[in-house]
């Protein structure tokens, strides 16, 4: 049995990071099913045994790679406090734009996780866990707007976040992965108008008040 230290050394952290990077590159290039542990070890320049010091299986490695990618997407789509802090519509617009760009940078792995989710309960749970960070952020944002009297108080924050987030995610897939033709600004504008109208957003910027 392998005994793992609870306090990894700096060398151990570097080795683990190298395995994660190698796994990410291999999954992106060849797809989950085609990747072997030996492929990852070769890229990371470590032995087969070393792999199992850090990961129990290829599935465990893939789960951590997927979590890292979602973390990057989440961070990349955070709208900072300086971005129209008093304008909810502008913040939704900025969030949509940043999300589409984050998807473009990571779409292959995101779709891989979704495809894997159809093949087993384990990956299905993983997908739900990864999406949860976005759902929670959307639900918390809607709840704040409701408390401020700027959004429909009858809406369930979580269900609304799931549904509207799904709209943006599906459009990102159709646009960036399947080739639907649309200008980025036009796409962002439409997504934002639909989102704002769906939550009954009021008291927002002139671009919304004057919209068709």
mmCIF file with all atom_site columns, C-alpha atoms in Angstrom, residues 77-161:
data_model
loop_
_atom_site.group_PDB
_atom_site.id
_atom_site.type_symbol
_atom_site.label_atom_id
_atom_site.label_alt_id
_atom_site.label_comp_id
_atom_site.label_asym_id
_atom_site.label_entity_id
_atom_site.label_seq_id
_atom_site.pdbx_PDB_ins_code
_atom_site.Cartn_x
_atom_site.Cartn_y
_atom_site.Cartn_z
_atom_site.occupancy
_atom_site.B_iso_or_equiv
_atom_site.pdbx_formal_charge
_atom_site.auth_seq_id
_atom_site.auth_comp_id
_atom_site.auth_asym_id
_atom_site.auth_atom_id
_atom_site.pdbx_PDB_model_num
ATOM 1  C CA . UNK A 1 77  ? -15.571 35.232 -15.846 1.00 0.00 ? 77  UNK A CA 1
ATOM 2  C CA . UNK A 1 78  ? -15.659 37.099 -12.539 1.00 0.00 ? 78  UNK A CA 1
ATOM 3  C CA . UNK A 1 79  ? -16.780 40.683 -13.033 1.00 0.00 ? 79  UNK A CA 1
ATOM 4  C CA . UNK A 1 80  ? -14.639 42.914 -10.841 1.00 0.00 ? 80  UNK A CA 1
ATOM 5  C CA . UNK A 1 81  ? -16.058 45.579 -8.553  1.00 0.00 ? 81  UNK A CA 1
ATOM 6  C CA . UNK A 1 82  ? -14.747 48.294 -10.884 1.00 0.00 ? 82  UNK A CA 1
ATOM 7  C CA . UNK A 1 83  ? -16.942 47.084 -13.757 1.00 0.00 ? 83  UNK A CA 1
ATOM 8  C CA . UNK A 1 84  ? -20.126 49.165 -13.469 1.00 0.00 ? 84  UNK A CA 1
ATOM 9  C CA . UNK A 1 85  ? -20.635 48.428 -9.742  1.00 0.00 ? 85  UNK A CA 1
ATOM 10 C CA . UNK A 1 86  ? -24.004 50.233 -9.632  1.00 0.00 ? 86  UNK A CA 1
ATOM 11 C CA . UNK A 1 87  ? -25.326 48.944 -12.950 1.00 0.00 ? 87  UNK A CA 1
ATOM 12 C CA . UNK A 1 88  ? -26.696 45.368 -12.748 1.00 0.00 ? 88  UNK A CA 1
ATOM 13 C CA . UNK A 1 89  ? -27.374 45.231 -16.486 1.00 0.00 ? 89  UNK A CA 1
ATOM 14 C CA . UNK A 1 90  ? -23.793 46.169 -17.334 1.00 0.00 ? 90  UNK A CA 1
ATOM 15 C CA . UNK A 1 91  ? -22.516 43.548 -14.888 1.00 0.00 ? 91  UNK A CA 1
ATOM 16 C CA . UNK A 1 92  ? -24.635 40.820 -16.499 1.00 0.00 ? 92  UNK A CA 1
ATOM 17 C CA . UNK A 1 93  ? -23.365 41.932 -19.897 1.00 0.00 ? 93  UNK A CA 1
ATOM 18 C CA . UNK A 1 94  ? -19.748 41.782 -18.728 1.00 0.00 ? 94  UNK A CA 1
ATOM 19 C CA . UNK A 1 95  ? -20.276 38.354 -17.149 1.00 0.00 ? 95  UNK A CA 1
ATOM 20 C CA . UNK A 1 96  ? -21.741 36.972 -20.379 1.00 0.00 ? 96  UNK A CA 1
ATOM 21 C CA . UNK A 1 97  ? -18.854 38.306 -22.456 1.00 0.00 ? 97  UNK A CA 1
ATOM 22 C CA . UNK A 1 98  ? -16.227 36.930 -20.090 1.00 0.00 ? 98  UNK A CA 1
ATOM 23 C CA . UNK A 1 99  ? -17.969 33.545 -19.919 1.00 0.00 ? 99  UNK A CA 1
ATOM 24 C CA . UNK A 1 100 ? -18.048 33.176 -23.707 1.00 0.00 ? 100 UNK A CA 1
ATOM 25 C CA . UNK A 1 101 ? -14.350 33.975 -23.892 1.00 0.00 ? 101 UNK A CA 1
ATOM 26 C CA . UNK A 1 102 ? -13.553 31.537 -21.079 1.00 0.00 ? 102 UNK A CA 1
ATOM 27 C CA . UNK A 1 103 ? -15.549 28.841 -22.893 1.00 0.00 ? 103 UNK A CA 1
ATOM 28 C CA . UNK A 1 104 ? -13.651 29.524 -26.118 1.00 0.00 ? 104 UNK A CA 1
ATOM 29 C CA . UNK A 1 105 ? -10.364 28.925 -24.309 1.00 0.00 ? 105 UNK A CA 1
ATOM 30 C CA . UNK A 1 106 ? -11.502 25.652 -22.698 1.00 0.00 ? 106 UNK A CA 1
ATOM 31 C CA . UNK A 1 107 ? -14.325 24.268 -24.819 1.00 0.00 ? 107 UNK A CA 1
ATOM 32 C CA . UNK A 1 108 ? -12.709 20.944 -25.745 1.00 0.00 ? 108 UNK A CA 1
ATOM 33 C CA . UNK A 1 109 ? -12.284 19.814 -22.163 1.00 0.00 ? 109 UNK A CA 1
ATOM 34 C CA . UNK A 1 110 ? -15.700 21.116 -21.111 1.00 0.00 ? 110 UNK A CA 1
ATOM 35 C CA . UNK A 1 111 ? -17.378 19.094 -23.840 1.00 0.00 ? 111 UNK A CA 1
ATOM 36 C CA . UNK A 1 112 ? -15.273 16.081 -22.862 1.00 0.00 ? 112 UNK A CA 1
ATOM 37 C CA . UNK A 1 113 ? -16.628 16.238 -19.317 1.00 0.00 ? 113 UNK A CA 1
ATOM 38 C CA . UNK A 1 114 ? -20.179 16.453 -20.653 1.00 0.00 ? 114 UNK A CA 1
ATOM 39 C CA . UNK A 1 115 ? -19.647 13.471 -22.932 1.00 0.00 ? 115 UNK A CA 1
ATOM 40 C CA . UNK A 1 116 ? -18.117 11.451 -20.100 1.00 0.00 ? 116 UNK A CA 1
ATOM 41 C CA . UNK A 1 117 ? -21.125 12.309 -17.932 1.00 0.00 ? 117 UNK A CA 1
ATOM 42 C CA . UNK A 1 118 ? -23.379 10.312 -20.267 1.00 0.00 ? 118 UNK A CA 1
ATOM 43 C CA . UNK A 1 119 ? -21.313 7.153  -19.756 1.00 0.00 ? 119 UNK A CA 1
ATOM 44 C CA . UNK A 1 120 ? -21.432 6.848  -15.992 1.00 0.00 ? 120 UNK A CA 1
ATOM 45 C CA . UNK A 1 121 ? -22.897 8.150  -12.766 1.00 0.00 ? 121 UNK A CA 1
ATOM 46 C CA . UNK A 1 122 ? -19.477 9.166  -11.444 1.00 0.00 ? 122 UNK A CA 1
ATOM 47 C CA . UNK A 1 123 ? -18.856 11.644 -14.247 1.00 0.00 ? 123 UNK A CA 1
ATOM 48 C CA . UNK A 1 124 ? -22.448 12.810 -14.045 1.00 0.00 ? 124 UNK A CA 1
ATOM 49 C CA . UNK A 1 125 ? -21.910 13.787 -10.411 1.00 0.00 ? 125 UNK A CA 1
ATOM 50 C CA . UNK A 1 126 ? -18.634 15.443 -11.380 1.00 0.00 ? 126 UNK A CA 1
ATOM 51 C CA . UNK A 1 127 ? -20.360 17.561 -14.010 1.00 0.00 ? 127 UNK A CA 1
ATOM 52 C CA . UNK A 1 128 ? -23.003 18.700 -11.534 1.00 0.00 ? 128 UNK A CA 1
ATOM 53 C CA . UNK A 1 129 ? -20.325 19.574 -8.982  1.00 0.00 ? 129 UNK A CA 1
ATOM 54 C CA . UNK A 1 130 ? -18.398 21.616 -11.536 1.00 0.00 ? 130 UNK A CA 1
ATOM 55 C CA . UNK A 1 131 ? -21.486 23.479 -12.700 1.00 0.00 ? 131 UNK A CA 1
ATOM 56 C CA . UNK A 1 132 ? -22.473 24.199 -9.122  1.00 0.00 ? 132 UNK A CA 1
ATOM 57 C CA . UNK A 1 133 ? -19.934 27.019 -8.766  1.00 0.00 ? 133 UNK A CA 1
ATOM 58 C CA . UNK A 1 134 ? -21.608 28.915 -11.611 1.00 0.00 ? 134 UNK A CA 1
ATOM 59 C CA . UNK A 1 135 ? -25.126 28.128 -10.407 1.00 0.00 ? 135 UNK A CA 1
ATOM 60 C CA . UNK A 1 136 ? -24.340 29.337 -6.893  1.00 0.00 ? 136 UNK A CA 1
ATOM 61 C CA . UNK A 1 137 ? -22.870 32.587 -8.200  1.00 0.00 ? 137 UNK A CA 1
ATOM 62 C CA . UNK A 1 138 ? -25.884 33.242 -10.426 1.00 0.00 ? 138 UNK A CA 1
ATOM 63 C CA . UNK A 1 139 ? -28.346 32.428 -7.646  1.00 0.00 ? 139 UNK A CA 1
ATOM 64 C CA . UNK A 1 140 ? -26.579 34.695 -5.158  1.00 0.00 ? 140 UNK A CA 1
ATOM 65 C CA . UNK A 1 141 ? -26.516 37.533 -7.697  1.00 0.00 ? 141 UNK A CA 1
ATOM 66 C CA . UNK A 1 142 ? -30.244 37.210 -8.407  1.00 0.00 ? 142 UNK A CA 1
ATOM 67 C CA . UNK A 1 143 ? -31.060 37.067 -4.708  1.00 0.00 ? 143 UNK A CA 1
ATOM 68 C CA . UNK A 1 144 ? -29.196 40.348 -4.150  1.00 0.00 ? 144 UNK A CA 1
ATOM 69 C CA . UNK A 1 145 ? -31.133 42.003 -6.975  1.00 0.00 ? 145 UNK A CA 1
ATOM 70 C CA . UNK A 1 146 ? -34.420 40.738 -5.504  1.00 0.00 ? 146 UNK A CA 1
ATOM 71 C CA . UNK A 1 147 ? -33.490 42.141 -2.095  1.00 0.00 ? 147 UNK A CA 1
ATOM 72 C CA . UNK A 1 148 ? -32.778 45.504 -3.761  1.00 0.00 ? 148 UNK A CA 1
ATOM 73 C CA . UNK A 1 149 ? -36.156 45.454 -5.478  1.00 0.00 ? 149 UNK A CA 1
ATOM 74 C CA . UNK A 1 150 ? -34.551 45.237 -8.936  1.00 0.00 ? 150 UNK A CA 1
ATOM 75 C CA . UNK A 1 151 ? -35.682 41.738 -9.980  1.00 0.00 ? 151 UNK A CA 1
ATOM 76 C CA . UNK A 1 152 ? -38.860 39.648 -9.904  1.00 0.00 ? 152 UNK A CA 1
ATOM 77 C CA . UNK A 1 153 ? -39.247 38.468 -6.283  1.00 0.00 ? 153 UNK A CA 1
ATOM 78 C CA . UNK A 1 154 ? -41.353 35.476 -7.342  1.00 0.00 ? 154 UNK A CA 1
ATOM 79 C CA . UNK A 1 155 ? -38.437 33.752 -9.093  1.00 0.00 ? 155 UNK A CA 1
ATOM 80 C CA . UNK A 1 156 ? -36.613 30.909 -7.377  1.00 0.00 ? 156 UNK A CA 1
ATOM 81 C CA . UNK A 1 157 ? -32.950 32.078 -7.459  1.00 0.00 ? 157 UNK A CA 1
ATOM 82 C CA . UNK A 1 158 ? -31.412 28.648 -7.878  1.00 0.00 ? 158 UNK A CA 1
ATOM 83 C CA . UNK A 1 159 ? -33.780 27.347 -10.548 1.00 0.00 ? 159 UNK A CA 1
ATOM 84 C CA . UNK A 1 160 ? -33.471 30.601 -12.445 1.00 0.00 ? 160 UNK A CA 1
ATOM 85 C CA . UNK A 1 161 ? -29.674 30.412 -12.313 1.00 0.00 ? 161 UNK A CA 1
#
